[in-house]
């Protein structure tokens, strides 16, 4: 069965600093929304795939998010796991910008 | 009456109990710090660690040459003491910081120094990386943390044995041998994912070849001198890393979810701080493992308001640890609780 996807407003575009991340909760799910230094936006699951810690507390370096708990890394543009103890990729979500607001498709 | 000891193994009943009590993989107390300031402190740099790595190898080559020329005289004893203590201590702190990936900005530099430092201290790099991740998830949670330095009540034989790293070193060597046969130990299987087994096995096989090379060399020339430089320093030089290691957590609480209750920050002299790469700021490190070693003194200044006063010296910390261990011999529930400043948030004991 196909999942029913919808666009959900996550935040104002300038709610996220350049090269940074914020947390966005929707229902019982949590997401991380990223803004690159060049002003592009991305979204992933909010919890690290190693253990249940919020990536929004982590450090953005280029297109890498480093998890605050054990310094595991992901490329948040693709979700690819880049450094142990992270071994499982992160789920990513489409993002669009409309009227200066960030929407993610979930 | 004999004092009962809990089962500290990861394969015993305490592991499940900790999970049932909500102590495993739990949310820990975090001191408030503005995100902007934390981001500045988390910033990675290559410069400090490149400088320190050059100094480290220059120091080891210099003290190693002194030790080499002193071999056969009484001067060899202090010379090898300096070489061995520096070697084992710096390998330990570089292993630690590079394991977190915070020493250098450039990832491959962290990885290379991590492998070298692990070999220097004969610490199998793959299992230790995972064991340390668990130590951060479940710091001093009995049955979960593989890096609890001592049980309650303490076993003095083990503490004294560690002056020559006899227990930890033997365990690590056994682990290397087990890997050479294509397996991991039972405890390692609790925290190392299956996908990493192969890597652990092959690294240990390469190590075994290098160590056998040094042993053969020593046999051929009829002298242990080559092994005094590689292999043995972790057994004759661990005193400083043992002392700072004992001071990190012992005498404080177990099974709590606030690093201020189970970890100690200590003021030490600049030379020891260089050897130890600022890990004396240990509460800060546990609470914010993303802050590199060179920014820990600044992080310490930011968080002082929320932390108990640091131990004023390594000696003061050790006195506190030893007194607590002596009390725990008869009363394992004894712990030191340090008062918080008036500006701090209250302690969080957790589940
Ligand atoms: S929880 Fe993210 S690396 Fe461990």
XYZ file of C-alpha atoms and ligand atoms in Angstrom:
461
model
C 0.000 0.000 0.000
C 1.279 3.462 -0.876
C 1.975 5.903 1.957
C -0.169 9.068 1.800
C 2.306 11.912 1.619
C 1.525 15.483 2.522
C 3.415 18.760 2.619
C 3.701 20.067 6.150
C 4.870 23.529 7.158
C 7.920 23.110 9.370
C 9.239 26.607 10.100
C 10.050 30.066 8.785
C 12.997 29.992 6.410
C 15.066 32.252 8.628
C 14.316 30.230 11.770
C 17.390 28.196 10.888
C 20.827 29.811 10.816
C 23.086 29.152 7.862
C 24.942 25.855 8.288
C 22.714 24.774 11.128
C 19.857 22.481 12.057
C 16.654 22.680 14.086
C 14.229 20.128 15.440
C 10.693 19.870 14.111
C 8.088 17.667 15.793
C 4.929 16.626 13.997
C 2.424 14.314 15.667
C 4.494 11.643 17.347
C 7.346 12.009 14.862
C 10.459 14.132 15.075
C 12.528 15.565 12.218
C 15.694 17.575 11.697
C 15.581 20.477 9.228
C 18.900 21.753 7.864
C 20.027 24.886 6.103
C 23.323 24.846 4.214
C 25.768 27.751 4.037
C 24.438 28.399 0.513
C 20.841 28.625 1.745
C 19.458 25.235 0.610
C 17.169 23.305 2.935
C 17.040 19.581 3.716
C 15.104 17.344 6.094
C 15.815 13.994 7.714
C 14.466 11.901 10.535
C 15.160 13.650 13.817
C 16.707 10.735 15.667
C 20.128 9.294 14.946
C 20.021 5.723 13.610
C 22.596 4.555 16.158
C 20.642 5.393 19.281
C 17.667 7.596 19.995
C 19.280 11.024 20.240
C 18.157 14.220 18.543
C 20.401 15.206 15.659
C 19.209 18.791 16.065
C 21.627 19.113 19.014
C 24.496 18.174 16.696
C 26.977 20.086 14.583
C 26.507 20.890 10.890
C 29.729 20.985 8.866
C 29.085 21.529 5.170
C 26.616 18.810 4.226
C 27.512 16.661 7.245
C 25.552 16.438 10.473
C 27.495 15.079 13.435
C 25.427 13.415 16.127
C 25.855 14.955 19.589
C 26.054 11.669 21.472
C 28.855 9.628 19.873
C 29.974 11.828 16.993
C 28.528 9.549 14.306
C 28.087 11.387 10.999
C 25.606 11.510 8.125
C 25.451 13.357 4.854
C 22.108 14.986 5.477
C 21.537 15.684 1.768
C 21.427 11.945 1.015
C 21.043 10.408 4.484
C 24.202 8.308 3.935
C 25.963 7.135 7.122
C 29.519 8.496 7.030
C 31.180 7.643 10.317
C 30.831 4.977 12.994
C 29.160 4.304 15.346
C 26.535 5.147 12.762
C 26.054 2.228 10.361
C 22.470 2.692 9.119
C 21.516 5.486 6.708
C 19.144 8.223 7.742
C 15.767 8.697 6.071
C 15.499 11.956 4.142
C 12.387 13.924 3.101
C 11.685 16.296 0.218
C 11.713 19.965 1.159
C 10.256 23.010 -0.583
C 10.358 26.711 0.175
C 7.163 28.736 -0.249
C 6.423 32.286 0.899
C 9.541 32.196 3.020
C 8.399 29.048 4.834
C 9.977 25.595 4.823
C 7.685 22.665 3.997
C 8.633 19.010 4.233
C 6.861 16.130 2.573
C 6.064 13.395 5.075
C 29.954 -10.860 56.822
C 31.216 -10.701 53.255
C 30.040 -7.612 51.392
C 28.013 -8.503 48.311
C 29.151 -7.194 44.954
C 26.802 -6.496 42.063
C 27.442 -8.230 38.752
C 29.299 -5.646 36.645
C 29.520 -7.840 33.562
C 27.547 -6.900 30.475
C 26.371 -10.453 30.083
C 24.845 -10.783 33.573
C 21.405 -9.898 34.986
C 22.256 -6.220 35.716
C 22.136 -5.405 32.014
C 18.460 -6.309 31.747
C 17.683 -4.706 35.116
C 19.181 -1.398 33.981
C 17.037 -1.535 30.853
C 13.920 -2.255 32.917
C 14.699 0.675 35.224
C 14.980 3.033 32.245
C 18.698 3.625 32.864
C 19.910 2.259 29.527
C 20.136 4.607 26.524
C 18.352 7.195 28.646
C 18.123 10.978 28.396
C 20.791 12.624 30.535
C 20.853 15.995 32.206
C 22.434 18.697 30.049
C 23.520 22.074 31.402
C 22.053 25.114 29.669
C 24.363 26.818 27.187
C 23.356 29.126 24.327
C 23.366 27.249 21.010
C 25.441 29.977 19.365
C 28.204 29.678 21.971
C 28.129 25.881 21.826
C 28.505 26.034 18.062
C 31.607 28.200 18.441
C 33.066 25.732 20.932
C 32.260 22.690 18.806
C 34.090 24.143 15.811
C 36.761 21.776 14.477
C 40.324 22.780 13.681
C 43.356 20.931 12.315
C 45.994 23.322 13.658
C 46.124 22.486 17.382
C 46.184 18.726 16.868
C 48.801 18.895 14.057
C 51.007 21.008 16.350
C 50.463 18.640 19.286
C 51.079 15.538 17.170
C 54.403 16.935 15.927
C 55.379 17.742 19.521
C 54.281 14.275 20.645
C 56.417 12.411 18.108
C 59.367 14.771 18.592
C 59.132 14.204 22.347
C 58.936 10.425 21.925
C 61.885 10.377 19.512
C 63.930 12.600 21.862
C 63.184 10.685 25.045
C 63.474 7.394 23.116
C 66.994 8.302 21.942
C 68.004 9.177 25.490
C 66.645 5.835 26.656
C 68.447 4.000 23.830
C 71.819 5.523 24.680
C 71.247 4.948 28.395
C 70.510 1.253 27.861
C 72.871 -0.888 29.914
C 73.346 1.826 32.568
C 71.239 2.816 35.584
C 70.206 5.930 33.657
C 68.050 3.664 31.515
C 65.537 3.439 34.394
C 64.554 7.138 34.538
C 64.971 7.488 30.779
C 62.578 4.632 30.011
C 60.233 5.829 32.760
C 59.912 9.191 30.974
C 59.596 7.552 27.561
C 57.127 4.888 28.717
C 54.890 7.188 30.769
C 54.761 9.740 27.941
C 54.145 7.018 25.347
C 51.327 5.292 27.220
C 49.663 8.522 28.401
C 49.728 10.298 25.049
C 48.595 7.170 23.199
C 45.643 6.910 25.578
C 44.511 10.516 25.158
C 45.053 10.523 21.376
C 43.181 7.232 21.076
C 40.345 8.810 23.026
C 40.068 12.146 21.233
C 40.544 10.698 17.745
C 37.972 8.014 18.573
C 35.486 10.833 19.048
C 36.660 12.322 15.767
C 37.170 15.705 17.408
C 40.975 16.071 17.474
C 41.310 17.179 13.838
C 38.888 18.784 11.452
C 40.044 16.446 8.655
C 38.473 13.020 9.182
C 41.356 10.920 7.811
C 43.784 12.546 10.253
C 41.601 11.423 13.155
C 41.432 7.918 11.702
C 45.183 7.589 11.140
C 46.146 8.838 14.607
C 43.392 6.681 16.126
C 44.909 3.543 14.588
C 48.470 4.485 15.602
C 47.491 5.404 19.180
C 45.406 2.242 19.586
C 48.387 0.136 18.548
C 50.733 2.052 20.849
C 48.519 1.185 23.830
C 47.674 -2.284 22.433
C 43.994 -1.441 22.580
C 42.058 -3.203 19.781
C 40.635 -0.195 17.923
C 37.302 -1.516 16.710
C 35.920 -3.020 19.946
C 37.306 -0.114 21.952
C 35.560 2.404 19.698
C 32.265 0.691 20.404
C 32.950 0.130 24.076
C 33.648 3.823 24.432
C 30.403 4.704 22.645
C 28.591 2.558 25.228
C 30.535 4.282 28.019
C 29.079 7.564 26.763
C 25.545 6.221 26.392
C 25.439 4.526 29.779
C 28.168 6.154 31.846
C 28.634 4.143 35.048
C 25.364 2.278 34.645
C 26.143 -1.135 36.141
C 25.696 -3.991 33.667
C 25.812 -1.601 30.700
C 29.066 0.366 30.845
C 32.102 -1.753 29.857
C 34.504 0.957 31.082
C 33.694 1.071 34.799
C 37.188 1.350 36.267
C 36.395 -0.420 39.545
C 33.595 -2.299 41.214
C 32.016 -1.501 44.586
C 33.411 -2.875 46.851
C 36.780 -2.344 45.145
C 39.303 -5.095 44.434
C 42.649 -3.613 45.463
C 44.562 -6.422 43.781
C 43.263 -5.202 40.418
C 44.029 -1.541 41.130
C 47.608 -2.350 42.118
C 47.933 -4.832 39.244
C 47.029 -2.067 36.832
C 50.233 -0.229 37.767
C 51.737 -2.655 35.274
C 48.471 -2.948 33.327
C 48.408 -6.631 34.057
C 44.625 -7.110 33.997
C 43.601 -4.655 31.292
C 46.635 -5.469 29.160
C 46.101 -9.214 29.394
C 42.417 -8.783 28.570
C 43.296 -6.733 25.482
C 45.940 -9.213 24.339
C 43.495 -12.092 24.828
C 41.009 -10.158 22.773
C 43.597 -9.686 19.979
C 44.330 -13.417 20.001
C 40.603 -14.247 19.947
C 40.160 -11.944 16.937
C 43.049 -13.668 15.154
C 40.929 -16.842 15.226
C 38.067 -14.968 13.568
C 35.924 -14.421 16.691
C 35.056 -11.652 19.161
C 34.832 -12.128 22.932
C 31.393 -12.557 24.567
C 31.414 -9.062 26.115
C 32.507 -7.461 22.827
C 29.559 -9.089 21.083
C 27.237 -7.093 23.387
C 28.383 -3.736 22.033
C 30.120 -4.310 18.677
C 27.710 -4.657 15.726
C 28.177 -7.744 13.545
C 29.052 -5.541 10.562
C 32.265 -4.509 12.368
C 33.499 -7.998 13.302
C 35.528 -8.470 10.118
C 37.387 -5.203 10.608
C 38.238 -6.110 14.225
C 39.538 -9.509 13.135
C 41.791 -8.199 10.362
C 43.272 -5.369 12.403
C 44.188 -7.833 15.161
C 45.819 -10.154 12.613
C 47.977 -7.297 11.318
C 48.895 -6.340 14.891
C 49.832 -9.931 15.686
C 52.230 -9.934 12.737
C 53.852 -6.650 13.821
C 54.191 -7.807 17.431
C 55.601 -11.153 16.360
C 58.127 -9.216 14.272
C 59.280 -7.267 17.344
C 59.401 -10.426 19.477
C 61.478 -12.224 16.819
C 63.820 -9.241 16.551
C 64.306 -9.249 20.334
C 65.013 -12.986 20.341
C 67.477 -12.713 17.456
C 69.542 -9.977 19.125
C 69.127 -11.524 22.603
C 67.724 -8.293 24.126
C 64.289 -6.937 24.988
C 65.359 -3.481 23.807
C 63.111 -3.382 20.671
C 60.106 -4.339 22.809
C 60.948 -1.578 25.286
C 60.061 0.885 22.521
C 57.011 -0.860 21.079
C 54.760 -3.288 22.939
C 56.036 -3.039 26.492
C 55.513 0.694 27.240
C 51.826 0.043 27.839
C 52.879 -2.339 30.656
C 55.680 -0.333 32.266
C 54.376 3.202 31.609
C 50.672 3.313 32.500
C 50.979 4.923 35.943
C 49.842 8.409 34.957
C 46.987 7.232 32.791
C 45.944 4.885 35.584
C 45.880 7.735 38.114
C 43.903 10.114 35.923
C 41.673 7.221 34.874
C 40.873 6.341 38.504
C 40.090 9.983 39.226
C 37.577 10.341 36.366
C 34.591 8.626 37.976
C 35.480 6.547 41.044
C 34.006 7.304 44.454
C 31.034 8.991 42.796
C 27.592 7.607 41.984
C 26.557 4.757 39.736
C 23.183 4.419 38.016
C 22.358 8.109 37.733
C 21.588 10.218 34.645
C 23.580 13.326 35.463
C 27.310 13.465 34.693
C 27.819 15.986 37.473
C 27.046 13.135 39.889
C 29.305 10.455 38.430
C 32.203 12.336 36.857
C 34.965 14.574 38.148
C 36.578 17.683 36.683
C 40.080 18.256 38.008
C 42.612 21.051 37.687
C 46.021 19.695 36.671
C 49.300 21.247 35.547
C 49.852 22.277 31.897
C 52.310 19.430 31.150
C 49.846 16.774 32.321
C 47.108 18.599 30.424
C 49.208 18.290 27.268
C 49.762 14.578 27.852
C 46.096 14.071 28.712
C 44.714 16.432 26.072
C 42.524 18.318 28.561
C 40.500 15.261 29.588
C 40.710 16.551 33.149
C 37.645 18.587 32.106
C 35.784 15.355 32.238
C 32.249 16.393 33.169
C 32.378 18.885 30.313
C 33.574 16.175 27.930
C 30.848 13.726 28.919
C 28.099 16.288 28.688
C 29.292 17.734 25.361
C 31.448 15.127 23.589
C 31.378 17.193 20.408
C 33.568 19.902 21.887
C 37.207 19.258 20.882
C 39.912 18.965 23.514
C 41.381 22.395 22.740
C 38.037 24.102 23.524
C 37.378 22.292 26.809
C 38.954 24.975 29.037
C 36.615 27.565 27.464
C 33.632 25.230 27.851
C 34.607 24.789 31.493
C 34.373 28.560 32.006
C 30.884 28.599 30.456
C 29.552 25.808 32.652
C 31.179 26.499 36.010
C 27.944 28.020 37.311
C 26.190 24.666 36.956
C 28.933 22.279 38.083
C 30.320 21.268 41.465
C 33.684 22.883 42.208
C 36.512 21.024 40.388
C 39.039 19.041 42.417
C 41.906 21.490 42.913
C 44.611 18.959 41.917
C 45.116 15.374 40.799
C 46.406 14.590 44.257
C 43.251 16.040 45.894
C 41.065 14.002 43.532
C 43.007 10.816 44.274
C 42.758 11.380 48.019
C 38.982 11.646 47.621
C 38.908 8.499 45.463
C 41.061 6.411 47.798
C 39.111 7.472 50.899
C 35.858 6.575 49.133
C 37.171 3.211 47.927
C 38.310 2.369 51.451
C 34.824 3.126 52.791
C 33.211 1.177 49.957
C 35.170 -1.900 50.992
C 32.708 -2.308 53.875
C 29.861 -0.202 52.584
C 29.493 -0.418 48.790
C 26.667 2.100 48.881
C 29.011 4.854 50.069
C 29.494 7.664 47.515
C 30.792 11.211 47.499
C 28.193 13.832 46.602
C 29.764 17.194 45.889
C 27.732 20.321 46.652
C 26.517 22.394 43.722
C 26.898 26.171 43.622
C 23.769 28.241 44.310
C 23.581 29.096 40.586
C 23.270 25.460 39.489
C 20.232 23.451 38.513
C 19.519 20.652 41.010
C 21.031 17.219 40.441
C 19.035 14.864 38.240
C 19.114 11.324 39.572
C 17.026 9.856 36.761
C 14.776 6.854 36.781
S 23.417 8.204 18.947
Fe 24.155 9.152 17.183
S 26.140 8.391 16.984
Fe 25.339 7.364 18.688
